[in-house]
């Protein structure tokens, strides 16, 4: 068994789980504070639950594109020296997560803009608060669709920022 590879795999699993939990928790809290102060998941408002589920799926899809780049930075740091440069890993991870956050804000902003264009005179937040499941499903469908379309571009942008070692050109 390759103990260094095993350690790296465990580190990646732990890092992925911790980042996912922290980001999901923070995103949920921001969602509640900004839009749905009275929202709860006790089953009384199915529209809110549907919307929250779509929001979590959207964040998860974006995180699934960011986490491999973070683990690449960890791998590069481990391969280049015997000691892992924690400051470098944290700085790149923070940058990648910030880009993911901006992408999430842009995607959600685009969703609400697109929904407003589709349905003149309907306030999606108020409709979701009134338990209008039709609106919640439509908003979530738009959100997940835009996320699926944009996630590869987000991954490409972030992978362009990974500090790969310089390679010489022998040709």
PDB file of C-alpha atoms in Angstrom, residues 49-168:
ATOM      1  CA  UNK A  49     -38.319  23.536   1.000  1.00  0.00           C
ATOM      2  CA  UNK A  50     -38.249  23.085  -2.787  1.00  0.00           C
ATOM      3  CA  UNK A  51     -36.464  26.408  -3.258  1.00  0.00           C
ATOM      4  CA  UNK A  52     -33.932  25.655  -0.525  1.00  0.00           C
ATOM      5  CA  UNK A  53     -33.274  22.219  -2.021  1.00  0.00           C
ATOM      6  CA  UNK A  54     -32.579  23.734  -5.435  1.00  0.00           C
ATOM      7  CA  UNK A  55     -30.296  26.312  -3.870  1.00  0.00           C
ATOM      8  CA  UNK A  56     -28.330  23.582  -2.092  1.00  0.00           C
ATOM      9  CA  UNK A  57     -28.076  21.531  -5.305  1.00  0.00           C
ATOM     10  CA  UNK A  58     -26.802  24.581  -7.183  1.00  0.00           C
ATOM     11  CA  UNK A  59     -24.139  25.250  -4.542  1.00  0.00           C
ATOM     12  CA  UNK A  60     -23.190  21.559  -4.536  1.00  0.00           C
ATOM     13  CA  UNK A  61     -22.724  21.521  -8.298  1.00  0.00           C
ATOM     14  CA  UNK A  62     -20.461  24.562  -8.137  1.00  0.00           C
ATOM     15  CA  UNK A  63     -18.488  23.098  -5.213  1.00  0.00           C
ATOM     16  CA  UNK A  64     -18.035  19.849  -7.132  1.00  0.00           C
ATOM     17  CA  UNK A  65     -16.135  21.853  -9.747  1.00  0.00           C
ATOM     18  CA  UNK A  66     -14.048  23.816  -7.226  1.00  0.00           C
ATOM     19  CA  UNK A  67     -12.908  21.067  -4.855  1.00  0.00           C
ATOM     20  CA  UNK A  68     -10.754  19.190  -7.414  1.00  0.00           C
ATOM     21  CA  UNK A  69      -8.698  22.356  -7.966  1.00  0.00           C
ATOM     22  CA  UNK A  70      -8.208  22.736  -4.221  1.00  0.00           C
ATOM     23  CA  UNK A  71      -7.027  19.147  -3.948  1.00  0.00           C
ATOM     24  CA  UNK A  72      -4.683  19.749  -6.909  1.00  0.00           C
ATOM     25  CA  UNK A  73      -3.064  22.579  -4.953  1.00  0.00           C
ATOM     26  CA  UNK A  74      -2.630  20.194  -2.005  1.00  0.00           C
ATOM     27  CA  UNK A  75      -1.074  17.568  -4.309  1.00  0.00           C
ATOM     28  CA  UNK A  76       1.281  20.082  -5.900  1.00  0.00           C
ATOM     29  CA  UNK A  77       2.305  21.382  -2.496  1.00  0.00           C
ATOM     30  CA  UNK A  78       3.040  17.851  -1.295  1.00  0.00           C
ATOM     31  CA  UNK A  79       4.946  16.902  -4.443  1.00  0.00           C
ATOM     32  CA  UNK A  80       7.178  19.975  -4.589  1.00  0.00           C
ATOM     33  CA  UNK A  81       8.539  19.723  -1.063  1.00  0.00           C
ATOM     34  CA  UNK A  82       8.572  17.550   1.999  1.00  0.00           C
ATOM     35  CA  UNK A  83       6.511  20.062   3.979  1.00  0.00           C
ATOM     36  CA  UNK A  84       3.082  21.222   2.969  1.00  0.00           C
ATOM     37  CA  UNK A  85       2.819  24.995   2.629  1.00  0.00           C
ATOM     38  CA  UNK A  86      -0.444  25.596   4.511  1.00  0.00           C
ATOM     39  CA  UNK A  87      -0.491  29.347   3.777  1.00  0.00           C
ATOM     40  CA  UNK A  88      -0.326  28.730   0.032  1.00  0.00           C
ATOM     41  CA  UNK A  89      -3.034  26.082   0.187  1.00  0.00           C
ATOM     42  CA  UNK A  90      -5.301  28.378   2.217  1.00  0.00           C
ATOM     43  CA  UNK A  91      -4.734  31.349  -0.082  1.00  0.00           C
ATOM     44  CA  UNK A  92      -5.522  29.387  -3.253  1.00  0.00           C
ATOM     45  CA  UNK A  93      -8.467  27.660  -1.585  1.00  0.00           C
ATOM     46  CA  UNK A  94      -9.830  31.011  -0.470  1.00  0.00           C
ATOM     47  CA  UNK A  95      -9.445  32.411  -3.979  1.00  0.00           C
ATOM     48  CA  UNK A  96     -11.208  29.426  -5.552  1.00  0.00           C
ATOM     49  CA  UNK A  97     -14.046  29.542  -3.025  1.00  0.00           C
ATOM     50  CA  UNK A  98     -14.418  33.299  -3.570  1.00  0.00           C
ATOM     51  CA  UNK A  99     -14.710  32.713  -7.319  1.00  0.00           C
ATOM     52  CA  UNK A 100     -17.303  30.016  -6.613  1.00  0.00           C
ATOM     53  CA  UNK A 101     -19.192  32.437  -4.373  1.00  0.00           C
ATOM     54  CA  UNK A 102     -19.181  35.103  -7.092  1.00  0.00           C
ATOM     55  CA  UNK A 103     -20.356  32.520  -9.616  1.00  0.00           C
ATOM     56  CA  UNK A 104     -23.196  31.528  -7.270  1.00  0.00           C
ATOM     57  CA  UNK A 105     -24.235  35.153  -6.835  1.00  0.00           C
ATOM     58  CA  UNK A 106     -24.168  35.685 -10.603  1.00  0.00           C
ATOM     59  CA  UNK A 107     -26.137  32.511 -11.263  1.00  0.00           C
ATOM     60  CA  UNK A 108     -28.769  33.307  -8.661  1.00  0.00           C
ATOM     61  CA  UNK A 109     -29.001  36.881  -9.892  1.00  0.00           C
ATOM     62  CA  UNK A 110     -29.476  35.597 -13.429  1.00  0.00           C
ATOM     63  CA  UNK A 111     -32.171  33.220 -12.209  1.00  0.00           C
ATOM     64  CA  UNK A 112     -34.182  35.973 -10.584  1.00  0.00           C
ATOM     65  CA  UNK A 113     -33.695  38.279 -13.569  1.00  0.00           C
ATOM     66  CA  UNK A 114     -34.785  35.547 -15.967  1.00  0.00           C
ATOM     67  CA  UNK A 115     -37.741  34.633 -13.787  1.00  0.00           C
ATOM     68  CA  UNK A 116     -38.798  38.289 -13.649  1.00  0.00           C
ATOM     69  CA  UNK A 117     -38.607  38.447 -17.448  1.00  0.00           C
ATOM     70  CA  UNK A 118     -40.687  35.269 -17.750  1.00  0.00           C
ATOM     71  CA  UNK A 119     -43.362  36.373 -15.320  1.00  0.00           C
ATOM     72  CA  UNK A 120     -44.156  40.058 -15.207  1.00  0.00           C
ATOM     73  CA  UNK A 121     -45.714  41.209 -11.942  1.00  0.00           C
ATOM     74  CA  UNK A 122     -44.874  38.121  -9.875  1.00  0.00           C
ATOM     75  CA  UNK A 123     -42.516  38.482  -6.921  1.00  0.00           C
ATOM     76  CA  UNK A 124     -40.944  35.045  -6.578  1.00  0.00           C
ATOM     77  CA  UNK A 125     -39.886  35.574  -2.966  1.00  0.00           C
ATOM     78  CA  UNK A 126     -43.379  36.516  -1.840  1.00  0.00           C
ATOM     79  CA  UNK A 127     -44.886  33.665  -3.840  1.00  0.00           C
ATOM     80  CA  UNK A 128     -42.523  31.166  -2.237  1.00  0.00           C
ATOM     81  CA  UNK A 129     -43.342  32.611   1.188  1.00  0.00           C
ATOM     82  CA  UNK A 130     -47.034  32.087   0.318  1.00  0.00           C
ATOM     83  CA  UNK A 131     -46.241  28.413  -0.406  1.00  0.00           C
ATOM     84  CA  UNK A 132     -46.646  28.678  -4.181  1.00  0.00           C
ATOM     85  CA  UNK A 133     -44.921  25.449  -5.208  1.00  0.00           C
ATOM     86  CA  UNK A 134     -45.307  26.190  -8.930  1.00  0.00           C
ATOM     87  CA  UNK A 135     -43.117  29.265  -8.615  1.00  0.00           C
ATOM     88  CA  UNK A 136     -40.597  27.412  -6.449  1.00  0.00           C
ATOM     89  CA  UNK A 137     -40.284  24.563  -8.952  1.00  0.00           C
ATOM     90  CA  UNK A 138     -39.835  26.949 -11.870  1.00  0.00           C
ATOM     91  CA  UNK A 139     -37.207  29.000 -10.017  1.00  0.00           C
ATOM     92  CA  UNK A 140     -35.318  25.841  -9.014  1.00  0.00           C
ATOM     93  CA  UNK A 141     -35.456  24.450 -12.563  1.00  0.00           C
ATOM     94  CA  UNK A 142     -33.982  27.676 -13.930  1.00  0.00           C
ATOM     95  CA  UNK A 143     -31.353  27.756 -11.161  1.00  0.00           C
ATOM     96  CA  UNK A 144     -30.187  24.184 -11.688  1.00  0.00           C
ATOM     97  CA  UNK A 145     -30.219  24.574 -15.491  1.00  0.00           C
ATOM     98  CA  UNK A 146     -28.039  27.682 -15.430  1.00  0.00           C
ATOM     99  CA  UNK A 147     -25.717  26.054 -12.883  1.00  0.00           C
ATOM    100  CA  UNK A 148     -25.321  22.956 -15.066  1.00  0.00           C
ATOM    101  CA  UNK A 149     -24.542  25.126 -18.086  1.00  0.00           C
ATOM    102  CA  UNK A 150     -22.041  27.347 -16.239  1.00  0.00           C
ATOM    103  CA  UNK A 151     -20.257  24.804 -14.033  1.00  0.00           C
ATOM    104  CA  UNK A 152     -17.750  23.646 -16.654  1.00  0.00           C
ATOM    105  CA  UNK A 153     -16.746  27.244 -17.374  1.00  0.00           C
ATOM    106  CA  UNK A 154     -16.268  27.834 -13.655  1.00  0.00           C
ATOM    107  CA  UNK A 155     -14.070  24.729 -13.457  1.00  0.00           C
ATOM    108  CA  UNK A 156     -11.997  25.916 -16.424  1.00  0.00           C
ATOM    109  CA  UNK A 157     -11.493  29.357 -14.880  1.00  0.00           C
ATOM    110  CA  UNK A 158     -10.411  27.899 -11.560  1.00  0.00           C
ATOM    111  CA  UNK A 159      -8.129  25.266 -13.107  1.00  0.00           C
ATOM    112  CA  UNK A 160      -6.383  28.073 -15.008  1.00  0.00           C
ATOM    113  CA  UNK A 161      -5.405  29.514 -11.612  1.00  0.00           C
ATOM    114  CA  UNK A 162      -3.870  26.307 -10.220  1.00  0.00           C
ATOM    115  CA  UNK A 163      -0.121  26.901  -9.680  1.00  0.00           C
ATOM    116  CA  UNK A 164       1.190  24.010 -11.752  1.00  0.00           C
ATOM    117  CA  UNK A 165       4.977  23.657 -11.809  1.00  0.00           C
ATOM    118  CA  UNK A 166       6.736  25.119 -14.825  1.00  0.00           C
ATOM    119  CA  UNK A 167       7.531  22.644 -17.564  1.00  0.00           C
ATOM    120  CA  UNK A 168      10.369  23.205 -19.986  1.00  0.00           C
TER     121      UNK A 168
END
